Every structure is written in structure tokens, then in C-alpha cells.
Coordinates of C-alpha atoms in Angstrom, one line a residue:
M1 CA 9.2 48.8 20.3
S2 CA 11.0 51.2 17.9
R3 CA 10.7 51.0 14.1
A4 CA 14.3 49.8 13.8
N5 CA 13.7 47.0 16.3
I6 CA 10.6 45.9 14.5
I7 CA 12.4 45.7 11.1
T8 CA 15.3 43.8 12.7
S9 CA 12.8 41.4 14.3
I10 CA 11.0 40.8 11.1
K11 CA 14.2 40.1 9.2
G12 CA 14.9 37.3 11.6
W13 CA 11.6 35.6 10.9
N14 CA 11.4 32.2 9.2
P15 CA 8.6 30.8 7.1
N16 CA 6.9 29.3 10.2
D17 CA 6.6 32.8 11.7
W18 CA 5.2 34.3 8.5
C19 CA 2.5 31.5 8.3
L20 CA 1.6 32.1 12.0
T21 CA 1.3 35.8 11.3
Y22 CA -0.9 35.2 8.2
I23 CA -3.3 32.9 10.2
L24 CA -3.5 35.4 13.0
F25 CA -4.2 38.4 10.8
F26 CA -6.9 36.8 8.6
S27 CA -8.5 35.1 11.6
I28 CA -9.7 38.6 12.5
I29 CA -10.0 40.1 9.0
F30 CA -11.6 37.3 6.9
M31 CA -11.8 33.7 8.1
P32 CA -12.2 31.9 4.8
L33 CA -8.6 32.8 3.8
V34 CA -7.1 31.2 6.9
P35 CA -6.8 27.6 5.5
L36 CA -4.2 28.8 3.1
G37 CA -2.0 29.6 6.0
F38 CA -2.3 26.1 7.4
F39 CA -1.4 24.5 4.1
A40 CA 1.6 26.8 3.7
W41 CA 2.8 26.1 7.2
L42 CA 2.6 22.3 6.7
I43 CA 4.6 22.7 3.4
V44 CA 7.4 24.7 4.9
L45 CA 7.5 22.9 8.3
W46 CA 10.1 20.3 7.2
R47 CA 12.7 23.0 6.7
N48 CA 12.1 24.8 10.0
T49 CA 11.7 22.1 12.7
E50 CA 13.0 22.3 16.3
R51 CA 13.4 19.8 19.0
K52 CA 11.7 21.2 22.2
S53 CA 13.4 21.0 25.6
Y54 CA 10.2 19.6 27.1
S55 CA 8.2 16.4 26.4
F56 CA 5.1 16.7 24.3
W57 CA 3.2 14.8 27.0
S58 CA 4.0 17.4 29.6
G59 CA 3.2 20.5 27.5
T60 CA 0.1 22.4 26.8
E61 CA -0.1 20.9 23.3
F62 CA -1.0 17.5 24.8
W63 CA -4.3 18.6 26.3
F64 CA -5.4 20.1 23.0
V65 CA -4.7 16.8 21.1
L66 CA -6.4 14.9 23.9
Y67 CA -9.5 17.0 23.6
Y68 CA -9.6 16.3 19.8
M69 CA -9.0 12.6 20.4
A70 CA -11.9 12.5 22.9
L71 CA -14.2 14.1 20.2
G72 CA -13.0 11.4 17.8
I73 CA -13.8 8.6 20.3
G74 CA -17.2 10.2 20.9
L75 CA -18.1 9.3 17.3
L76 CA -18.3 5.6 18.5
W77 CA -21.6 6.2 20.3
T78 CA -23.0 9.2 18.5
Q79 CA -26.3 8.6 16.5
D80 CA -25.8 11.5 14.1
I81 CA -22.5 10.5 12.5
D82 CA -22.6 13.2 9.9
A83 CA -22.9 16.0 12.5
G84 CA -20.1 14.3 14.5
L85 CA -17.8 14.2 11.5
F86 CA -18.6 17.9 10.7
K87 CA -17.7 18.9 14.3
L88 CA -14.5 16.8 14.2
E89 CA -13.5 18.5 10.9
N90 CA -14.5 21.9 12.3
K91 CA -12.1 21.4 15.3
L92 CA -9.1 20.2 13.3
S93 CA -7.2 23.2 14.8
F94 CA -7.1 21.3 18.1
L95 CA -4.9 18.7 16.3
I96 CA -3.0 20.7 13.8
F97 CA -2.0 23.7 15.9
P98 CA -0.5 21.7 18.8
L99 CA 1.6 19.7 16.3
L100 CA 2.7 22.8 14.4
F101 CA 3.7 24.6 17.6
Y102 CA 5.5 21.7 19.0
F103 CA 7.6 20.8 16.0
S104 CA 8.1 24.3 14.5
R105 CA 11.0 26.5 15.0
L106 CA 9.4 29.9 15.9
S107 CA 11.4 33.1 16.2
I108 CA 8.4 35.3 16.8
S109 CA 8.0 36.5 20.4
K110 CA 4.8 36.6 22.5
E111 CA 4.9 40.4 22.5
T112 CA 5.1 40.4 18.7
I113 CA 2.1 38.1 18.5
L114 CA 0.1 40.4 20.6
N115 CA 1.2 43.4 18.5
I116 CA 0.1 41.6 15.3
L117 CA -3.2 40.7 17.0
L118 CA -3.7 44.4 17.9
F119 CA -2.9 45.6 14.4
S120 CA -5.3 43.0 12.9
I121 CA -8.1 44.1 15.3
C122 CA -7.6 47.8 14.6
F123 CA -7.3 47.2 10.8
S124 CA -10.6 45.3 10.8
L125 CA -12.3 47.9 12.9
T126 CA -11.1 50.7 10.6
M127 CA -12.3 48.6 7.6
Y128 CA -15.8 48.2 9.2
Q129 CA -16.0 51.9 9.9
I130 CA -15.2 52.8 6.3
I131 CA -17.7 50.3 5.0
A132 CA -20.4 51.7 7.4
I133 CA -19.7 55.2 6.2
S134 CA -19.8 54.2 2.6
K135 CA -23.1 52.4 3.0
S136 CA -24.7 55.2 5.0
I137 CA -23.8 57.6 2.2
Y138 CA -24.7 55.5 -0.8
N139 CA -27.6 53.5 0.6
P140 CA -29.2 55.8 3.2
E141 CA -32.7 54.6 2.3
D142 CA -31.9 51.1 3.5
N143 CA -30.7 51.7 7.0
H144 CA -28.5 54.8 7.3
W145 CA -27.0 54.9 10.8
G146 CA -27.9 51.3 11.4
Y147 CA -24.8 50.3 9.5
F148 CA -22.7 51.5 12.4
K149 CA -24.1 49.1 15.0
D150 CA -25.1 45.5 15.7
S151 CA -24.7 42.7 13.2
L152 CA -24.8 45.1 10.3
F153 CA -21.5 46.6 11.6
S154 CA -19.3 43.5 12.1
L155 CA -19.9 42.0 8.6
F156 CA -17.4 39.2 8.5
M157 CA -17.6 37.9 12.1
H158 CA -20.5 37.3 14.6
R159 CA -20.7 40.4 16.7
G160 CA -20.3 38.5 20.0
Y161 CA -17.0 37.0 18.9
Y162 CA -15.9 40.3 17.4
A163 CA -16.7 42.3 20.6
F164 CA -14.6 39.7 22.5
Y165 CA -11.5 40.3 20.4
L166 CA -12.0 44.1 20.6
V167 CA -11.9 43.7 24.4
I168 CA -8.6 41.8 24.1
G169 CA -7.3 44.6 21.9
S170 CA -8.2 47.2 24.6
L171 CA -6.4 45.1 27.3
I172 CA -3.3 45.1 25.1
C173 CA -3.5 48.9 24.6
Q174 CA -4.0 49.5 28.4
T175 CA -1.0 47.3 29.1
K176 CA 1.2 49.3 26.7
I177 CA 0.0 52.6 28.3
Q178 CA 0.9 51.3 31.8
R179 CA 4.4 50.4 30.4
N180 CA 4.7 54.0 29.0
E181 CA 4.9 52.7 25.4
N182 CA 3.7 55.6 23.2
K183 CA 0.9 56.5 25.6
L184 CA -0.8 59.0 23.4
W185 CA -1.1 56.6 20.4
N186 CA -2.2 53.7 22.5
G187 CA -4.7 55.9 24.3
I188 CA -6.3 56.8 21.0
L189 CA -6.4 53.1 20.0
F190 CA -8.0 52.2 23.3
I191 CA -10.8 54.8 22.8
F192 CA -11.2 53.5 19.2
L193 CA -11.6 49.9 20.4
L194 CA -13.9 51.0 23.3
I195 CA -16.3 52.7 20.8
G196 CA -16.1 49.7 18.5
T197 CA -17.1 47.3 21.3
I198 CA -20.1 49.5 22.0
Q199 CA -21.0 49.6 18.3
T200 CA -21.3 45.8 18.3
H201 CA -24.2 46.0 20.9
S202 CA -22.8 42.9 22.5
K203 CA -23.8 42.8 26.2
A204 CA -21.1 40.3 27.1
G205 CA -18.6 42.4 25.2
V206 CA -19.4 45.6 27.0
I207 CA -19.4 43.8 30.4
C208 CA -16.0 42.2 29.7
L209 CA -14.7 45.6 28.4
L210 CA -15.6 47.3 31.7
G211 CA -14.8 44.4 34.0
F212 CA -11.4 43.3 32.8
N213 CA -10.1 46.8 32.0
T214 CA -11.2 48.1 35.4
F215 CA -9.4 45.2 37.1
L216 CA -6.2 45.8 35.0
F217 CA -6.4 49.5 35.8
L218 CA -7.0 49.0 39.6
Y219 CA -4.2 46.4 39.7
H220 CA -1.8 49.0 38.2
V221 CA -3.0 51.8 40.5
I222 CA -2.7 49.7 43.7
S223 CA 0.7 48.1 42.7
K224 CA 2.2 51.5 41.8
K225 CA 0.3 53.5 44.4
L226 CA -1.1 56.0 41.8
W227 CA -3.9 57.1 44.0
K228 CA -4.5 60.5 42.3
T229 CA -4.5 59.0 38.8
G230 CA -6.9 56.3 40.0
A231 CA -9.3 58.9 41.5
V232 CA -9.3 61.1 38.3
V233 CA -9.9 58.1 36.0
G234 CA -12.5 56.6 38.3
M235 CA -14.5 59.8 38.4
G236 CA -14.3 60.0 34.6
I237 CA -15.7 56.4 34.3
I238 CA -18.5 57.2 36.7
A239 CA -19.4 60.3 34.6
L240 CA -19.4 58.3 31.4
L241 CA -21.6 55.6 32.9
F242 CA -24.0 58.3 34.2
F243 CA -24.2 59.9 30.8
F244 CA -24.8 56.5 29.2
S245 CA -27.7 55.8 31.6
K246 CA -29.4 59.1 30.7
I247 CA -29.5 58.6 26.9
D248 CA -31.8 56.3 24.9
S249 CA -30.1 53.6 22.9
T250 CA -30.7 50.1 21.6
L251 CA -27.7 48.8 23.7
K252 CA -29.2 50.4 26.9
G253 CA -32.5 48.7 26.1
R254 CA -30.7 45.3 25.8
F255 CA -29.3 45.8 29.3
Q256 CA -32.6 46.8 30.7
K257 CA -34.2 43.6 29.5
I258 CA -31.8 41.4 31.6
P259 CA -33.5 41.8 35.0
I260 CA -37.0 41.7 33.4
S261 CA -36.1 38.4 31.6
K262 CA -34.8 36.8 34.8
E263 CA -37.9 37.8 36.8
N264 CA -40.4 36.6 34.2
I265 CA -38.6 33.5 33.0
Q266 CA -40.5 30.3 32.2
L267 CA -38.2 27.4 31.6
T268 CA -41.1 25.3 30.1
K269 CA -43.9 26.3 27.7
N270 CA -41.9 29.3 26.6
N271 CA -42.1 30.6 23.0
S272 CA -39.7 33.6 23.5
S273 CA -36.6 33.9 21.5
E274 CA -35.3 37.0 23.4
S275 CA -31.5 36.4 23.9
N276 CA -31.5 36.5 27.8
Q277 CA -34.4 34.1 28.1
A278 CA -33.1 31.9 25.3
R279 CA -29.8 31.3 27.2
L280 CA -31.6 30.5 30.5
I281 CA -33.9 28.0 28.7
M282 CA -31.0 26.4 26.9
W283 CA -28.9 26.1 30.1
S284 CA -31.8 24.5 31.8
A285 CA -32.4 22.1 28.9
S286 CA -28.7 21.2 28.9
L287 CA -28.5 20.5 32.6
K288 CA -31.6 18.3 32.4
S289 CA -30.1 16.4 29.5
I290 CA -26.7 15.9 31.2
Y291 CA -28.5 14.6 34.3
K292 CA -30.4 12.1 32.3
G293 CA -27.4 11.1 30.2
T294 CA -24.3 8.9 30.8
F295 CA -20.9 9.7 32.2
W296 CA -19.5 9.6 28.6
G297 CA -22.1 12.0 27.1
Y298 CA -24.3 11.5 24.1
G299 CA -21.7 11.5 21.4
T300 CA -19.8 14.1 19.4
G301 CA -22.7 14.9 17.0
D302 CA -25.8 14.6 19.2
D303 CA -25.9 17.7 21.4
I304 CA -28.2 19.7 19.2
K305 CA -30.5 16.7 18.7
I306 CA -30.7 16.0 22.4
L307 CA -31.4 19.6 23.3
K308 CA -34.2 19.7 20.6
E309 CA -35.8 16.6 22.1
Q310 CA -35.6 18.1 25.6
N311 CA -37.2 21.4 24.5
E312 CA -39.9 19.4 22.7
M313 CA -40.7 17.7 26.1
D314 CA -40.6 21.1 27.8
K315 CA -42.7 22.7 25.0
N316 CA -40.2 25.5 24.3
L317 CA -41.4 25.7 20.7
K318 CA -39.2 28.6 19.6
M319 CA -36.1 26.8 20.8
V320 CA -37.2 23.6 19.0
E321 CA -37.7 25.6 15.8
E322 CA -34.3 27.4 15.9
E323 CA -32.4 24.2 17.1
M324 CA -30.2 26.2 19.4
N325 CA -27.0 25.0 21.1
S326 CA -26.3 25.2 24.8
H327 CA -24.8 28.7 24.7
N328 CA -22.2 27.5 27.1
Q329 CA -19.1 25.6 25.9
F330 CA -18.7 23.6 29.1
L331 CA -22.3 22.3 28.8
T332 CA -21.9 21.6 25.1
T333 CA -18.7 19.7 25.7
T334 CA -20.3 17.7 28.5
L335 CA -23.3 16.8 26.3
Q336 CA -21.0 15.7 23.6
I337 CA -18.2 13.8 25.4
G338 CA -19.3 13.7 29.0
I339 CA -17.4 14.4 32.2
P340 CA -14.0 13.3 30.7
G341 CA -14.4 16.0 28.0
L342 CA -15.3 18.6 30.5
F343 CA -12.3 17.7 32.6
I344 CA -9.9 17.9 29.6
L345 CA -11.3 21.4 28.6
L346 CA -10.8 22.6 32.2
C347 CA -7.3 21.2 32.2
I348 CA -6.5 23.3 29.2
F349 CA -7.3 26.5 31.2
I350 CA -5.6 25.3 34.3
K351 CA -2.4 24.3 32.4
T352 CA -2.2 27.6 30.4
C353 CA -3.0 29.8 33.4
R354 CA -0.3 28.0 35.4
N355 CA 2.2 28.8 32.6
Y356 CA 1.1 32.5 32.5
F357 CA 1.5 32.8 36.3
L358 CA 5.0 31.3 36.1
D359 CA 5.8 33.7 33.3
K360 CA 4.4 36.5 35.5
N361 CA 2.3 37.7 32.6
L362 CA -0.9 39.3 33.9
L363 CA -2.1 40.2 30.4
S364 CA -2.1 36.6 29.3
V365 CA -3.9 35.6 32.5
L366 CA -6.7 38.1 31.7
I367 CA -6.9 37.0 28.1
S368 CA -7.4 33.4 29.3
L369 CA -10.1 34.6 31.8
C370 CA -11.8 36.4 29.0
F371 CA -12.0 33.2 27.0
F372 CA -13.3 31.4 30.2
C373 CA -16.0 33.9 30.7
N374 CA -17.1 33.8 27.1
F375 CA -17.2 30.0 27.3
L376 CA -19.8 30.4 30.1
I377 CA -22.3 32.3 27.9
E378 CA -21.5 31.0 24.4
S379 CA -20.7 27.7 22.8
F380 CA -17.5 29.3 21.8
L381 CA -15.8 26.3 20.1
E382 CA -18.7 25.6 17.7
R383 CA -17.6 28.3 15.2
Q384 CA -14.2 28.8 13.5
A385 CA -14.1 32.4 14.8
G386 CA -13.8 30.9 18.3
I387 CA -11.8 27.7 17.6
I388 CA -8.8 29.0 15.6
L389 CA -8.1 32.1 17.8
F390 CA -8.6 30.1 21.0
C391 CA -6.0 27.5 19.9
L392 CA -3.6 30.0 18.4
L393 CA -3.6 32.5 21.2
T394 CA -3.6 30.0 24.0
L395 CA -0.8 27.9 22.6
S396 CA 1.3 30.9 21.4
L397 CA 1.1 32.8 24.7
S398 CA 1.9 29.6 26.7
K399 CA 4.7 28.5 24.5
E400 CA 8.2 28.2 26.0
L401 CA 10.3 31.3 25.6
N402 CA 12.6 31.3 22.6
T403 CA 16.3 32.1 23.0
N404 CA 15.9 35.9 22.4
E405 CA 13.1 36.1 25.0
R406 CA 15.0 34.2 27.6
N407 CA 18.0 36.5 27.2
K408 CA 15.8 39.5 27.5
K409 CA 14.2 38.2 30.7
V410 CA 17.7 37.5 32.2
E411 CA 18.8 41.0 31.4
N412 CA 15.7 42.5 33.1

């Protein structure tokens, strides 16, 4: 999109668009500032409402509200009411966002939303690099190069979540390159985001980076029959992977622990807190608890308590001490609100993916699959860093096309 088109597009924004942009930007940069965007949006909403052409009950918004209602009903049989109320408050985005999206008049396009997201991600990554450089210069006795990696690098967001959003940014960049949109600049950004993902030392982030970008690239090569380009890039990727395998690094060591952890895993009487073993232990404890529980789950606030009791029975003392969650959002939801809650959560993915397929939007499908994969290894909706952006991106990318977008699609 040219600079003139961007300026023209921004001039047509209404207060709802600006509030959405604010929330999206600060969800990546600094989460504590996000609530201001919600308050502002609720204040300006009455002046910028729109009657949608579809029923609320048939839209994606309905499933988000239903999920929140199920969590509210789950308070009726939870034993830890304080924890349940906290989780309900923490997930208010599942109620507020659907209502805002359904009743708001939004002029901002899906492409613009992805551009804002990409800008936010690159801005935050630049900020983290500058902070790391500054700390390594002025506080070298503390850690020096350690500021450029792991949790010391992504200061304002858990590194696993941050790596996930860097992966989404890389997919946006690759899509732009495939569309011949400023290929050099987007290529530089892609490399920048690739390096940033590696700096987080997130195993899941690196796997998603390679897996989803490789799929997107192969899809483009096969659909456009770019065999020579595919061969050259493929050889380059193989060379990079070979180079990575020959150097010593903390990230390489984390990957080397995966097969060792799986071979030597003890699901009972295990005092290890190593991340791979911890996940396997917590998945085992979650499945045992679900099997012993009821169809309706244990209640909105009781998942941590139930897992702690199961680990006490299994004598996994380190897990008891750290009071860990399931590290799988589908298991966490089933523990909290049972099979109905799991069904609703799966329906959110099914409904949105259907919309993306109808819209013929491969990038949105891949973003949804990225969320799905991260739900499998992380209780993604137990932190604001996961909740807000899941709701915002899922709803905004599946929203009905506005008038400008519909006209553009007809022209194409």
C-alpha cells in the first residue's frame, strides 16, 4: 500500500478504528496500557454504531460470549470462588470484544489490521534490541550478551507468547513478499523477525517459525510452479540448519533435551522441573483428573487446585511446589468447565477457519492454526498476553467485509 493510500485510509477512520488500533498496538508493546483503549472504545461507541447484516447468534461473536457465559456458570460448582472470579475478570475480553465488534462501525480493513500488528511487532523488537544493547554496554558485569536472549530479552511479555507473535509477523512479511509488495523491505523485516524469534529461545516459537513459513513458501512455489526459486531457497534453509547444528548454543541444548526427556520420563515420583518433562507430567495429571471428574468439569476456579492434588497423589513434588497449570488450553478448559467448554472452544476455531476459507485467506488460516498449535502446548488463555490478542485477531480477521473491502474484492 502506497503512502498516499495509507494517509487516505487513516483520514477515513472513526474513533472505533483508533481505539482498536490503540489496543492492538499496546497489546504487543506494553499490556498494562491496554485497558485505556477499552474504556475509550466504550465511551465513543454510542456515536459510531452499525447494524450488521447478520444475526449475532449466527456470527463468530456468539461463540466467544458463550465461552464466557460457560465460565460464569462454572462458578456455581467451583470450590475456589476467588480464583474463579479472577479468571472470569481476566477473560472479560471474551465478552467485551464480541459486543464491541458486533455493534461498532469499523472502517479499518483486515489488511490494515495486519499492517498495524506487523508494525507493533517490529517496533517492540527494535525496542528490545536497543534495551539489550544499552544494558550490555552499561551493565556488562551483570550479564553482558545474556540480555540478547531468553526471558531477559523479551522484558514486557513472556518469551513463549512473544515468540508466537514474532512468527505471525514473519508470516505477514512472507505473504507480502509473495504479493510483490516492497520485496526488499519485507525481506529485511522477515530476517529481523526470524532472528528475534531465535533470540527468545522458545522451542515452540522456532518450530512454528520453520513449520508454518515452510508450508506457506511451499504452497506458493507449488501453486505458482516456481521450481527454481524453491530449489534455491530450500538449499539455503538446509545450509542454515546444518550450520545451526554445528554450533553450540543454549537453544540447541534445549532442543537436544527433548528426546532425552521423553525417553527418561517418569510420570510419578518425579522431582524434575525441566520444561519438557514438566509438560508431560502436567498433561498426564490433567488427563487423570479429567477422567475422574464429571462431564461439567470441576468449576472455573479449581483447575490448579485439582492438578496440585493429583500431583500430590503421584508424588511429583516439584509440580506441587510450583502449582503449575495444564500447559494445554484444551485440557485447562475441560478441567474448568468440562466437555461443553471444550466443545465451545473448538467451535470458535471451526467457525473462524470456515470464515477464512470462504474468504480464501490463507494467511488468516495459518494464524488460526498457529493459535491452535500453541493452545496444545500452553494454557494460552490464562494470561492477558494470550487472551486479548486471540480475541482481537480472531474476531477482526473473521469480521464481515466492510463496504470498501467488498468493492475491492468485486473489482478483483
